[in-house]
Short mmCIF file of C-alpha atoms in Angstrom, two decimals:
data_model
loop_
_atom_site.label_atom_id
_atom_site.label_comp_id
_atom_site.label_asym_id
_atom_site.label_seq_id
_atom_site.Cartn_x
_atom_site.Cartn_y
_atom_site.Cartn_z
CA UNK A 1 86.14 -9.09 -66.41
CA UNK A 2 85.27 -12.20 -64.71
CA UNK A 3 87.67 -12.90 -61.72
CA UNK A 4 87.21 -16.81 -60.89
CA UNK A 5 89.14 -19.13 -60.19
CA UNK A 6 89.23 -22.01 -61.95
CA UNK A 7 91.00 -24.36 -59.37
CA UNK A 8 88.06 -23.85 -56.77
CA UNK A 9 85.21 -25.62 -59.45
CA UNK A 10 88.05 -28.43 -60.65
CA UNK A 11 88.52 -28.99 -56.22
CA UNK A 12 84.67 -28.80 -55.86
CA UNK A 13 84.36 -31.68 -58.46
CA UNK A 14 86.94 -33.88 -56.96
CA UNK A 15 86.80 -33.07 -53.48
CA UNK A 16 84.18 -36.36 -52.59
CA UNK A 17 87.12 -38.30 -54.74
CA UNK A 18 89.83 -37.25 -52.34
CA UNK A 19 87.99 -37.41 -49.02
CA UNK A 20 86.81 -41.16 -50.00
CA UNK A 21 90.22 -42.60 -51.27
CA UNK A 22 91.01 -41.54 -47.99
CA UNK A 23 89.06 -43.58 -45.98
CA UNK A 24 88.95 -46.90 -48.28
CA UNK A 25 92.05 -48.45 -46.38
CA UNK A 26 90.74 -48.07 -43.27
CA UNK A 27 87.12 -48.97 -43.91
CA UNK A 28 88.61 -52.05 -45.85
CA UNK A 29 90.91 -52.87 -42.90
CA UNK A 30 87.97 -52.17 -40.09
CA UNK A 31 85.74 -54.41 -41.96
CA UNK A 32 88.74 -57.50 -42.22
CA UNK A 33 88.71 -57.14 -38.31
CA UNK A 34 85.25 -57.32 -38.00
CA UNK A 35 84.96 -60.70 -40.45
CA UNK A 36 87.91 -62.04 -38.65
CA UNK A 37 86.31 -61.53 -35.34
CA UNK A 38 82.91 -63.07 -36.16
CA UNK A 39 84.90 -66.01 -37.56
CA UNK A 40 86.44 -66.90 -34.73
CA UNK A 41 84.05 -66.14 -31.89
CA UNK A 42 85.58 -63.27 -30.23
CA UNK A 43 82.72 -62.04 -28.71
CA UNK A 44 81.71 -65.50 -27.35
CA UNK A 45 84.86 -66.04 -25.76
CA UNK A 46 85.22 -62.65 -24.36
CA UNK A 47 81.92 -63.14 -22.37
CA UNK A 48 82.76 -66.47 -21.23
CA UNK A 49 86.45 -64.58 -19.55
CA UNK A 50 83.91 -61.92 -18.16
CA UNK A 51 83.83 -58.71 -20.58
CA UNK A 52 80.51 -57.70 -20.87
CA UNK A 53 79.01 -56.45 -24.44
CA UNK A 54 78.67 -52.92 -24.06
CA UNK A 55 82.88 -52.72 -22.99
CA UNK A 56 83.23 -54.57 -26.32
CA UNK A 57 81.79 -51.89 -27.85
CA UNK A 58 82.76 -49.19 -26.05
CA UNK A 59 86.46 -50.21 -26.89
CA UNK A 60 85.42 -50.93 -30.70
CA UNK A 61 84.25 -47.41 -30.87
CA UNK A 62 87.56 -45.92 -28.74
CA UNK A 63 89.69 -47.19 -31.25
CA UNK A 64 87.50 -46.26 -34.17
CA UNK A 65 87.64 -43.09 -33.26
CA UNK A 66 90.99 -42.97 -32.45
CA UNK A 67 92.04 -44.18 -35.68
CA UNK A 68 89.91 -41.38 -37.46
CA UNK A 69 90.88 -38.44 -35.08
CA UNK A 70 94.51 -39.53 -36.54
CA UNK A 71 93.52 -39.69 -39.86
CA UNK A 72 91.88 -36.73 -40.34
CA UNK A 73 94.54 -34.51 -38.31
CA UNK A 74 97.07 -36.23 -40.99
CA UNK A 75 94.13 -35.48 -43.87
CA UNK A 76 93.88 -31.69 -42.76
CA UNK A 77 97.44 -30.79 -42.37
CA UNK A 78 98.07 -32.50 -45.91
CA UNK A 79 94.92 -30.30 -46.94
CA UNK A 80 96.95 -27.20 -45.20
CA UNK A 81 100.60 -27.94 -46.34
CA UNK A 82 99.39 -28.25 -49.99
CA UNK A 83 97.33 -25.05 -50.00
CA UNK A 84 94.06 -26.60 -51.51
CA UNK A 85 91.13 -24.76 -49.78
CA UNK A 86 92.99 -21.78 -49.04
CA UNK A 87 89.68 -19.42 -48.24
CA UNK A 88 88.09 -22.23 -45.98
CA UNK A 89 91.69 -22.41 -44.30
CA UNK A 90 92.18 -18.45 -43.54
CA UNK A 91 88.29 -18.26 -42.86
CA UNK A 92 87.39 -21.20 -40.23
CA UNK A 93 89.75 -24.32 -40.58
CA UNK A 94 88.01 -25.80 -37.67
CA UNK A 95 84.74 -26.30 -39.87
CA UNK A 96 86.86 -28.23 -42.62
CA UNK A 97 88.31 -30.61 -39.88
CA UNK A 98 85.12 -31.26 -38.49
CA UNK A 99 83.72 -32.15 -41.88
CA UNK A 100 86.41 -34.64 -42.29
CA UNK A 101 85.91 -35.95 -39.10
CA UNK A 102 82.42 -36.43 -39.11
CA UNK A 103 82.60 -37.97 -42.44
CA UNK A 104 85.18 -40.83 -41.14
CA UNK A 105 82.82 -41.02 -38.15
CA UNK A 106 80.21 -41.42 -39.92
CA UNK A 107 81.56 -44.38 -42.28
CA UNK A 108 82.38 -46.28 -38.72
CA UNK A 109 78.52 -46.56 -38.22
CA UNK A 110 78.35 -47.54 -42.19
CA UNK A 111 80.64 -50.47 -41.70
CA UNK A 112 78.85 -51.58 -38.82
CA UNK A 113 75.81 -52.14 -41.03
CA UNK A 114 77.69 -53.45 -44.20
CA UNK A 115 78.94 -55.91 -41.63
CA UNK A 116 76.15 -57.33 -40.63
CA UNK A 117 75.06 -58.17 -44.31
CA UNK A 118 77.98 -60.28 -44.75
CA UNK A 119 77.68 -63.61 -43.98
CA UNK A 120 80.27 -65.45 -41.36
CA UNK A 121 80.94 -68.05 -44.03
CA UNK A 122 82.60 -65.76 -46.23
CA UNK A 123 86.45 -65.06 -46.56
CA UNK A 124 87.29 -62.27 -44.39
CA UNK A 125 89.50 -60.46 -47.11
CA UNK A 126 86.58 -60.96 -49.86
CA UNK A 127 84.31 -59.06 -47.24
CA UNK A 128 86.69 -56.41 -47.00
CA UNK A 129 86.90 -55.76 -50.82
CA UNK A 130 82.86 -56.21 -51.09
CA UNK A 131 82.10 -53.93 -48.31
CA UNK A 132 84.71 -51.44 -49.71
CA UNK A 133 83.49 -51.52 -52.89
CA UNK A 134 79.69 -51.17 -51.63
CA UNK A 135 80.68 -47.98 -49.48
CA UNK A 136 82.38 -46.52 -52.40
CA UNK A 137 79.42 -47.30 -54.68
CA UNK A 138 77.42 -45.81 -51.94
CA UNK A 139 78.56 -42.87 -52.38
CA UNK A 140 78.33 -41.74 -55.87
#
């Protein structure tokens, strides 16, 4: 007899779902800030008060990070609590975290480029929902 489980191929096939719907809010809500920001010049006036460009970005990509460390600590004790990949969890958890993490940081550097193909004119919350909706397109 053939012993295998069935909930392992049904996870396997949603798994890129579930990892993704995760990080829509925040790539939707990264993206806002960025629009906002070009709107109004934040850059600009933060040189003119002395902040240089590379401790703009250095503190853009703190709190990127930040905000994804948190997120995917939240998305891999969820993952834990609710018993989903129970042989990746008893074999090496740290590998499934560090997928998750990587993934998030690797959308930061996605955003950054979806970004910069949005034009200043546009409305900041119509650049969130295109850029969104590009990175989940992206994807599949």
């Amino acid at each position: 007899p053939d012993f295998t489980d069935e909930m392992e191929h049904i996870l396997v096939a949603i798994y890129s779902y579930i990892i993704i719907s995760n990080f829509l809010v925040p790539m939707y809500s990264f993206i806002l800030r960025l629009q906002q920001e070009n709107q109004v010049g934040m850059k600009k006036h933060l040189n003119i008060l002395g902040l240089s460009f590379k401790a703009q970005t250095l503190a853009l990509f703190v709190s990127y990070t930040a905000e994804i460390t948190i997120l995917s600590v939240l998305i891999f004790s969820l993952i834990g609590l609710g018993g989903l990949f129970k042989k990746s969890m008893s074999g090496c958890p740290l590998l499934l975290f560090l997928f998750i993490w990587i993934h998030g940081i690797s959308s930061f550097g996605f955003v950054f480029m979806i970004s910069s193909l949005v034009p200043r004119s546009m409305f900041p919350k119509v650049a969130g929902m295109w850029g969104t909706l590009l990175y989940f397109g992206s994807t599949f």
